[in-house]
Short mmCIF file of C-alpha atoms in Angstrom, two decimals:
data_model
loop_
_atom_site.label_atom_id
_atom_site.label_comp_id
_atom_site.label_asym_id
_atom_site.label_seq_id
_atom_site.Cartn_x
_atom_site.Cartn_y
_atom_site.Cartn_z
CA UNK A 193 -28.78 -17.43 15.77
CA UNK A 194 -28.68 -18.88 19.32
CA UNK A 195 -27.27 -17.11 22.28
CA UNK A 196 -23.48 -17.35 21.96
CA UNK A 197 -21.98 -19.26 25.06
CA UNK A 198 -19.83 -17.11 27.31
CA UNK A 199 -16.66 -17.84 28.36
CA UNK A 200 -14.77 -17.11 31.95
CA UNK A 201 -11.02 -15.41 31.77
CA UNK A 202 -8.80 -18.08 31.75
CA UNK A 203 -11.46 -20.86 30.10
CA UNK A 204 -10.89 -22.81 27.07
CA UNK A 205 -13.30 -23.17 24.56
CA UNK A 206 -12.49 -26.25 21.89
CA UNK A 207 -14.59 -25.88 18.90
CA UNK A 208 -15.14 -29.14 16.97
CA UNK A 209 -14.88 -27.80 13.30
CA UNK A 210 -16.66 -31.11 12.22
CA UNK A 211 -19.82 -30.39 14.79
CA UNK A 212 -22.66 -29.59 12.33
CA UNK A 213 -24.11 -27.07 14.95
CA UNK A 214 -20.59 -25.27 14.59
CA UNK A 215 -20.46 -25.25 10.44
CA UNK A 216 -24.51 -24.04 10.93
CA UNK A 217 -23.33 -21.19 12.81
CA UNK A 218 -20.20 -20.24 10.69
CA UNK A 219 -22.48 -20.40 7.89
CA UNK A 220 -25.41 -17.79 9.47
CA UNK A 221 -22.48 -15.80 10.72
CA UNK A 222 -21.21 -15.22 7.04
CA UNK A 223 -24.11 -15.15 5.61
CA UNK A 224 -25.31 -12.04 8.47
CA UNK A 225 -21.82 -10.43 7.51
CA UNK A 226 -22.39 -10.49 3.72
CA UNK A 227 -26.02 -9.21 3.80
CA UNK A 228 -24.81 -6.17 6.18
CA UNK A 229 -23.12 -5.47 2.57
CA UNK A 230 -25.70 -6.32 0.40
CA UNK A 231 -27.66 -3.78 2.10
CA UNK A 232 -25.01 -1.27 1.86
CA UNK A 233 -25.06 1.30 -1.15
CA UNK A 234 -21.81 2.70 -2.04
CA UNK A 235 -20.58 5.85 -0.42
CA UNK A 236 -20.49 8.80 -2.31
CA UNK A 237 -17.78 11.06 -4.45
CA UNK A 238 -18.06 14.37 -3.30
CA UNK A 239 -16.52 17.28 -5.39
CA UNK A 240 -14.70 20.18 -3.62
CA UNK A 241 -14.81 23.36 -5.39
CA UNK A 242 -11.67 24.63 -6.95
CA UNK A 243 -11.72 27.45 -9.90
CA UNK A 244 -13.48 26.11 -13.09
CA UNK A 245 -10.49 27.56 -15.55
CA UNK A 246 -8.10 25.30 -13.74
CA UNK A 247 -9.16 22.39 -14.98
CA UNK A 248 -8.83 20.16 -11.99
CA UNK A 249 -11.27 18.04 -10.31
CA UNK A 250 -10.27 17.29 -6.52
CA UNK A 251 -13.03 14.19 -5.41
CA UNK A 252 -13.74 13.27 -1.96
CA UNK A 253 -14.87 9.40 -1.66
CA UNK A 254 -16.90 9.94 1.19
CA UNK A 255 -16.42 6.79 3.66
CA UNK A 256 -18.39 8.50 6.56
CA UNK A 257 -21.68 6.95 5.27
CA UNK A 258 -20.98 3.69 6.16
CA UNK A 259 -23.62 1.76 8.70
CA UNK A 260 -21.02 2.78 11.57
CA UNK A 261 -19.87 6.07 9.79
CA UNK A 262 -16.40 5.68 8.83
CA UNK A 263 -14.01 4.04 6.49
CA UNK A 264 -13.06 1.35 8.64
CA UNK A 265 -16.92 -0.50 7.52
CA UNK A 266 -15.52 -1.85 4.96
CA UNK A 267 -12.13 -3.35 6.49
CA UNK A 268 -14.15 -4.59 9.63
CA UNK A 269 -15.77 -6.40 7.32
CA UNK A 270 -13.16 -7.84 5.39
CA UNK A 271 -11.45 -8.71 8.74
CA UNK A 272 -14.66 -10.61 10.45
CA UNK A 273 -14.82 -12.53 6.85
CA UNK A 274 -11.64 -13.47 6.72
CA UNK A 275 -11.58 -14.82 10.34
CA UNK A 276 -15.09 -16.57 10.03
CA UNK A 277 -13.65 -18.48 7.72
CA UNK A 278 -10.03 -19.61 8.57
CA UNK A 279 -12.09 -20.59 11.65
CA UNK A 280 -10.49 -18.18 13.78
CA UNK A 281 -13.71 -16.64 14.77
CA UNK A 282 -15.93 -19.34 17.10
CA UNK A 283 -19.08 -18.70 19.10
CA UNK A 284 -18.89 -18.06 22.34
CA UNK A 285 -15.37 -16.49 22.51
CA UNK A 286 -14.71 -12.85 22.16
CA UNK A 287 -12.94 -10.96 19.38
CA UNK A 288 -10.22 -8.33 20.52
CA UNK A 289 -9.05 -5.68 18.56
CA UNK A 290 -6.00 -3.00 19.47
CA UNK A 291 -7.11 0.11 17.47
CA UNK A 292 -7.65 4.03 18.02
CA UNK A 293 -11.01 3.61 17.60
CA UNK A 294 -12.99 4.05 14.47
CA UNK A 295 -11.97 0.02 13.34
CA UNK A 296 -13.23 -1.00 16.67
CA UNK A 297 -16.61 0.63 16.24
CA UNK A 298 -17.09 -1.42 13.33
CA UNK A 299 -15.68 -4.27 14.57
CA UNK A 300 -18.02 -3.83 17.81
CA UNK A 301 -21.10 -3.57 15.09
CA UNK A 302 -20.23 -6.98 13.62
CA UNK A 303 -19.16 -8.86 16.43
CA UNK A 304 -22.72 -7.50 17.57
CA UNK A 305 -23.92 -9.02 14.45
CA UNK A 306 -23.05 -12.44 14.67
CA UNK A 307 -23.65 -12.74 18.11
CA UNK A 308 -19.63 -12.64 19.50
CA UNK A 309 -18.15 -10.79 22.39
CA UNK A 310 -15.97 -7.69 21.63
CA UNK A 311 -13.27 -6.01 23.90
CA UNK A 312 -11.62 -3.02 22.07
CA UNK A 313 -8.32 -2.12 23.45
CA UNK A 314 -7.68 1.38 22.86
CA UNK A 315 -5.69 4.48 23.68
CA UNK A 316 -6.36 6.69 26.76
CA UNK A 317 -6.33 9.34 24.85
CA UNK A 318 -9.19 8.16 22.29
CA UNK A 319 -12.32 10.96 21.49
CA UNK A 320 -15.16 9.98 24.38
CA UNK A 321 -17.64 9.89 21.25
CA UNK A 322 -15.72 7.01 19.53
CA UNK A 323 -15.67 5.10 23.27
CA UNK A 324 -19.43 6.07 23.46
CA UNK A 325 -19.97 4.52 19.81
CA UNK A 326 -18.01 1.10 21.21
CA UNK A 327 -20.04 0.62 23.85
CA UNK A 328 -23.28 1.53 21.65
CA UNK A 329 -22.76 -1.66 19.33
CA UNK A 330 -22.21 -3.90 22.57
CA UNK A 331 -18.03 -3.82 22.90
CA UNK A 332 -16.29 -3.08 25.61
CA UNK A 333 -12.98 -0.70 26.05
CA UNK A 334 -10.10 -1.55 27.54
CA UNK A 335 -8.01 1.56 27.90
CA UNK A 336 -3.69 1.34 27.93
CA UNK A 337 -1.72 4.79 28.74
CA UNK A 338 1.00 4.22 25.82
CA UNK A 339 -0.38 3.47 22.38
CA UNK A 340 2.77 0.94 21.91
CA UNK A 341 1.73 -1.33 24.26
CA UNK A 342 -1.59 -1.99 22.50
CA UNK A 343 -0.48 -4.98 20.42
CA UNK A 344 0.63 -7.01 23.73
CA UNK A 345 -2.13 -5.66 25.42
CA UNK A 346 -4.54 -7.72 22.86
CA UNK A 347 -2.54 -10.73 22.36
CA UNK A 348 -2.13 -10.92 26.42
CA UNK A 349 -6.38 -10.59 26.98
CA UNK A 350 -7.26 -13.10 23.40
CA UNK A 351 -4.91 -15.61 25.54
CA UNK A 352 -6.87 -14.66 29.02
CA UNK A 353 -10.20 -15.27 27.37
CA UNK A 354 -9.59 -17.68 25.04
CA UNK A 355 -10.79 -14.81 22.11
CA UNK A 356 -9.11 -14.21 18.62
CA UNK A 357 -7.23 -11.19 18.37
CA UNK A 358 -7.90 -9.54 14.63
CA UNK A 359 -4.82 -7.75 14.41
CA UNK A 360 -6.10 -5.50 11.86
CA UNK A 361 -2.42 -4.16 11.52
CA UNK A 362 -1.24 -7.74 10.23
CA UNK A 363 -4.18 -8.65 8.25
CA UNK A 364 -5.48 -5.59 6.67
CA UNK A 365 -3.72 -5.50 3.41
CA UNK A 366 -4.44 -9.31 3.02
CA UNK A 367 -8.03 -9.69 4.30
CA UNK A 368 -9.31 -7.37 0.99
CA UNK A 369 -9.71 -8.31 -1.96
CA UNK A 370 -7.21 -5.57 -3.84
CA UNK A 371 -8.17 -7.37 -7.73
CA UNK A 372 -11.89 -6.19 -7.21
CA UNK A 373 -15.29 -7.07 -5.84
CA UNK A 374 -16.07 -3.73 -5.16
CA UNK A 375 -13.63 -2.91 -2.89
CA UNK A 376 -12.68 0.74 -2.14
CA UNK A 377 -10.53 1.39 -5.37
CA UNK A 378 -12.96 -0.55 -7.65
CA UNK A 379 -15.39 2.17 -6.59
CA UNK A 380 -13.81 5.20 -7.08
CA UNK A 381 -12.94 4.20 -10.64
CA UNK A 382 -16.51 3.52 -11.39
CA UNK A 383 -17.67 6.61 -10.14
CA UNK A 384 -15.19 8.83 -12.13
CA UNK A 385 -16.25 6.95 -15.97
CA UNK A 386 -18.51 9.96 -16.51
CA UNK A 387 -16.37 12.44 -15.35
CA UNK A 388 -14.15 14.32 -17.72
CA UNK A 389 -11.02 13.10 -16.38
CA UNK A 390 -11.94 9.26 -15.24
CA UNK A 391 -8.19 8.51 -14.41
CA UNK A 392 -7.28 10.82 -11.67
CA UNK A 393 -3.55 11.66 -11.58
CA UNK A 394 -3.43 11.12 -8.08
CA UNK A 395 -5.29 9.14 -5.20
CA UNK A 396 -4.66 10.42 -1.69
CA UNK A 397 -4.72 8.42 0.90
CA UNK A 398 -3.59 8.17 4.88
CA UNK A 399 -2.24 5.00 6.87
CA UNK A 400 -3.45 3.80 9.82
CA UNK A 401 -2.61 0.15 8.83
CA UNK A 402 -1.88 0.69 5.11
CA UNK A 403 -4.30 -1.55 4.27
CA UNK A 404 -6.65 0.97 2.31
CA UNK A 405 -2.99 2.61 0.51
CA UNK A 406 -2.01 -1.29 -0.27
CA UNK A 407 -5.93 -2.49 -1.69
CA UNK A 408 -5.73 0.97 -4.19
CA UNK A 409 -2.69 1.21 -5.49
CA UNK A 410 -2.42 -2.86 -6.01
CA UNK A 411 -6.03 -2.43 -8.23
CA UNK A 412 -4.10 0.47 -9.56
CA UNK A 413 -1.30 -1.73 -10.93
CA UNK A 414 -3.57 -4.95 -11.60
CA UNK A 415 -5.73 -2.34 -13.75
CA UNK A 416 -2.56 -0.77 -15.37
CA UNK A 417 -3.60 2.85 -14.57
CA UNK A 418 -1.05 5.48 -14.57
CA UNK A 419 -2.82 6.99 -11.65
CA UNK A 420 -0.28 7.89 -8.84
CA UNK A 421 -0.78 7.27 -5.32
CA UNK A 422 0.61 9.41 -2.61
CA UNK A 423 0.41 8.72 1.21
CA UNK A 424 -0.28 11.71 3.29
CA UNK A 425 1.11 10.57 7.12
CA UNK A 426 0.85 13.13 10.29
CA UNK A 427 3.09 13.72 13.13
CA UNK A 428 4.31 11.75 15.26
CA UNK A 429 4.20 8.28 12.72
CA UNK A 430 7.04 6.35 11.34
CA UNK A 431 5.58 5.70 7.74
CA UNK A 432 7.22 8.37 6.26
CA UNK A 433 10.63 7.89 7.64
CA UNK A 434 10.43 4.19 7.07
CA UNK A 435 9.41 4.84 3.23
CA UNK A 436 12.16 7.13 2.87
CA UNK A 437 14.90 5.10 4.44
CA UNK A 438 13.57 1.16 3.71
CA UNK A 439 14.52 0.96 7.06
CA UNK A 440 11.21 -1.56 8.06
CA UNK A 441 12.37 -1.41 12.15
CA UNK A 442 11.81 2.19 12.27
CA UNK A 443 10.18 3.38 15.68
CA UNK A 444 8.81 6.88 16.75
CA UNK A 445 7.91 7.27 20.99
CA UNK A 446 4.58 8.95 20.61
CA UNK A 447 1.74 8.81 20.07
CA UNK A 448 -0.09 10.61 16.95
CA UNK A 449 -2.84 13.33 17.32
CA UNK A 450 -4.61 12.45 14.42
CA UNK A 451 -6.77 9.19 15.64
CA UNK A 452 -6.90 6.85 12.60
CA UNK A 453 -3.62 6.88 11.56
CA UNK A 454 -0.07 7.55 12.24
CA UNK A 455 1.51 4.55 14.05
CA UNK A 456 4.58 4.57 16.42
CA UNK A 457 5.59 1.25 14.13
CA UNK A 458 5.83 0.19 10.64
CA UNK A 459 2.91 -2.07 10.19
CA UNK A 460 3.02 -5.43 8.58
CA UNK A 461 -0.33 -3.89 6.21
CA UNK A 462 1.81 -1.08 4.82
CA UNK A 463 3.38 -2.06 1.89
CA UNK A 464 5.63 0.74 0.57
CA UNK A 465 6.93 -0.69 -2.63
CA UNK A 466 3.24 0.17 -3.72
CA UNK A 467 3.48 3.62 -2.78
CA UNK A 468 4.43 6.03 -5.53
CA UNK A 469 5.12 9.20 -3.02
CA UNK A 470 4.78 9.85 0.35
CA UNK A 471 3.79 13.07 2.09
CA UNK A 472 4.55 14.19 5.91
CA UNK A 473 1.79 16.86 7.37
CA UNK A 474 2.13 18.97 10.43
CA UNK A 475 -1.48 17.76 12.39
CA UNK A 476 -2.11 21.69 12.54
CA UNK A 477 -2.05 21.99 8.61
CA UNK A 478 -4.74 18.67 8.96
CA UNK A 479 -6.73 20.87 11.19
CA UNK A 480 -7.10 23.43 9.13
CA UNK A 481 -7.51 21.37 6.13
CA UNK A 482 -10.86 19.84 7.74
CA UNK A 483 -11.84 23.10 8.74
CA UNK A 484 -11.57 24.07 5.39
CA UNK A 485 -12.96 21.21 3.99
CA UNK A 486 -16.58 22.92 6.40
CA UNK A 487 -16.32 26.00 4.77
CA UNK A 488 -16.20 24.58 1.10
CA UNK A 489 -18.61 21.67 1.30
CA UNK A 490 -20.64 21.74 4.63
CA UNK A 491 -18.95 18.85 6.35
CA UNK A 492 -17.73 18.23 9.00
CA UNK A 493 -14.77 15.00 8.95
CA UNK A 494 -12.07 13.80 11.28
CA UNK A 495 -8.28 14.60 11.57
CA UNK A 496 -7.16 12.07 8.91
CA UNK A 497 -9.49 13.22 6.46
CA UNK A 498 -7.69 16.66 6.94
CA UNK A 499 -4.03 14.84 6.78
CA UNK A 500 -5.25 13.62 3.14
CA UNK A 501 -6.77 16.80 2.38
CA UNK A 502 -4.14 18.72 3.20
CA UNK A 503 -1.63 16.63 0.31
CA UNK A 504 -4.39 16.50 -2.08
CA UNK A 505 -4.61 20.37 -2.08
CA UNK A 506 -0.59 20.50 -2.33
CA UNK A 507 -0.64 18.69 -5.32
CA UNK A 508 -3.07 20.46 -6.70
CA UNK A 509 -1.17 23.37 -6.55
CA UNK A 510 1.72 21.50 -8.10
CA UNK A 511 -0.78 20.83 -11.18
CA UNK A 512 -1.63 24.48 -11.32
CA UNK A 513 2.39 25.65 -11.05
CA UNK A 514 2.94 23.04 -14.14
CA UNK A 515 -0.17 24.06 -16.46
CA UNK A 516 -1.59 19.49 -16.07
CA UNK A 517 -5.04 18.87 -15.75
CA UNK A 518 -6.58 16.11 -14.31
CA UNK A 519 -8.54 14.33 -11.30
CA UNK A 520 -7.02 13.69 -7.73
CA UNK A 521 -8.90 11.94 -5.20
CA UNK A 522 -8.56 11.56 -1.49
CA UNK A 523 -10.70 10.29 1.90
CA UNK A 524 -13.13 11.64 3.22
CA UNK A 525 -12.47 9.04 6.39
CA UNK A 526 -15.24 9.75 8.60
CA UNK A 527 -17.52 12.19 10.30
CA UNK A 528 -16.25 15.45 12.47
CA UNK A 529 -18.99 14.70 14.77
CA UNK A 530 -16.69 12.15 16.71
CA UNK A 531 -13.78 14.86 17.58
CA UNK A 532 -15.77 17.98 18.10
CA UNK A 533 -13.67 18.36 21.71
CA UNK A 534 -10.35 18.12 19.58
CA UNK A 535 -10.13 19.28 16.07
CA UNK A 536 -13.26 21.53 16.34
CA UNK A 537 -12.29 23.03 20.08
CA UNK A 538 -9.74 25.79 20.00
CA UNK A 539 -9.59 25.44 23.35
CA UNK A 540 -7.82 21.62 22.39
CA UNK A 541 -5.44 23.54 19.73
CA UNK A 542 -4.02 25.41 22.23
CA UNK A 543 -3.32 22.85 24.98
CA UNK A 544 -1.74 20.41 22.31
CA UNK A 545 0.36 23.96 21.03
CA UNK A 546 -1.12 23.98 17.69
CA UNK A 547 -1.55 27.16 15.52
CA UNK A 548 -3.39 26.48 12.26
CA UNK A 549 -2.92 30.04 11.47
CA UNK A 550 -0.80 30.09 8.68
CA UNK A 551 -2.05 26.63 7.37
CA UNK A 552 -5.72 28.09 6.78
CA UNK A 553 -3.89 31.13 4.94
CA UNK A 554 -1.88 28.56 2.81
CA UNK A 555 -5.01 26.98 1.76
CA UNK A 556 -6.75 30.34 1.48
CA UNK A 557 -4.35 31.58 -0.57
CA UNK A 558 -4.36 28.75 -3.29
CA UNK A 559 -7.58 28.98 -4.07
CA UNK A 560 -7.58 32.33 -4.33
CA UNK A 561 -4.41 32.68 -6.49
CA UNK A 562 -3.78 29.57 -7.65
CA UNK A 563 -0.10 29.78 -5.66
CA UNK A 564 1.18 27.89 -2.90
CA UNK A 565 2.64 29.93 -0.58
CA UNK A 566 6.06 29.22 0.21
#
């Protein structure tokens, strides 16, 4: 693939969609974007210990194996497919992307790929390992103080550069295909066939978009499963109180804690008539659920992965309180190696006023007892 041509701020670039040299170079840059997943095994389904004579199963799909270590591979992906080819996507003009970091990375790996430019515009307040990772695939960070201003904040540099902003918030939920070909919920249910409970009651999962909630629990429908799906959303995000009220305008003023999900907005990817129940976690009950999660299995994983955790483990203990058995499955979203200065520092838990105290003993206690605490 040649050198992409680089544009100037302000510069328009025309593309002539006829120009053979154009379709050659849509057609190398889709082909370089469906090898990256040809070469990609699927991530694993890791199994958390819980007492044998319960007869539960709690699963783990672990997304932090992915080529840029998170589960935002696969939706990067999806997204730089989808825009190659509505033509959206040219050579020689950058793509911009407003996210809290872990989509960026892999957007920064596949604009890297195909030989684009990639300017990431992110929030202040983002882990320095994430901004490190950026930079390490060959994007660039632009930084904004107040997480709500990141949409216009794209929009406003893809006109100054003559980019495409991905909007990963928009096209999330529409850029995967939710029917199949292998997509994240096609997986799981593959792995589970040998298991003894293949159809999990439940499948955990967080929102950052609501693209990954919207691709499993449409499969779940289109594959008439009675599995339930339950998003688990942190502080500071107005998912919960927007799937509780319908109210789609619903707005909260900060920021969240948890990088990866939460959103001061309801997103145009979260589609809540899909949702069968949704769950709101205190960010330090996440913290202590990935702690947790270290003790039990040996990994480390981020804050969302704790947020999912965290609901998985109540609804396990709902299960135990009612005598079901079954499967539930939730994220593991992506490696604790990005956030060991927040989730791993105590030091960080006690400038952000967070005592995970009693949520460790919650989780200590049911798997000890079997009982929730109340």
């Amino acid at each position: 693939m040649s050198t992409p041509q680089q544009i100037r701020p302000g510069e328009t670039l025309d593309v002539d969609r006829t120009d053979p040299a154009y379709r050659e170079w849509l057609k190398e840059a889709v082909r370089r974007v469906q090898a990256d997943a040809n070469r990609s095994a699927d991530t694993h389904l890791l199994r958390f210990p819980l007492p044998e004579h319960w007869n539960i199963d709690l699963y783990l799909k672990d997304e932090s194996t992915h080529p840029t270590g998170s589960l935002k591979h696969r939706l990067a992906r999806s997204l730089f497919l989808y825009g190659l080819c509505n033509g959206w996507i040219r050579p020689g003009r950058p793509v911009i992307e407003a996210s809290s970091g872990s989509t960026a990375v892999s957007e920064a790996y596949f604009a890297k790929l195909i030989g684009v430019p990639f300017i990431a515009v992110v929030p202040r307040t983002t882990s320095r390992e994430k901004c490190r990772l950026i930079e390490f695939h060959g994007g660039q960070c632009h930084f904004v103080d107040d997480p709500r201003t990141m949409y216009e904040a794209s929009a406003a540099l893809a006109a100054e550069t003559g980019g495409h902003y991905m909007d990963q918030f928009t096209y999330a939920e529409r850029a995967t295909d939710w029917r199949g070909n292998n997509n994240i919920a096609e997986s799981v249910f593959r792995q589970l066939r040998l298991e003894r409970y293949p159809e999990p009651a439940w499948i955990v999962a967080t929102a950052g978009t609501g693209g990954t909630s919207a691709t499993i629990a449409r499969y779940v429908h289109y594959m008439q499963h009675d599995t339930r799906i339950c998003v688990a959303d942190p502080e500071n995000s107005c998912f919960f109180e927007g799937w509780t009220t319908g109210d789609p305008d619903v707005t909260c003023d900060c920021g969240s804690r948890i990088e990866g999900i939460g959103r001061p907005r309801m997103e145009p990817s979260f589609v809540p008539g899909a949702v069968d129940r949704m769950m709101k976690v205190p960010d330090a009950a996440s913290v202590a659920a990935v702690r947790a999660l270290e003790s039990a299995i040996g990994r480390k994983a981020g804050g969302s992965t704790g947020t999912g955790l965290w609901s998985a483990l109540k609804i396990v203990a709902e299960m135990v309180a009612e005598g079901r058995h079954g499967s539930v499955v939730t994220l593991l979203c992506d490696h604790g190696d990005r956030y060991l200065d927040k989730y791993y520092s105590d030091a960080w838990l006690a400038e952000q006023g967070l005592d995970i105290a009693p949520y460790t003993h919650a989780i200590t206690s049911l798997l000890k007892t079997g009982v929730w605490p109340d």
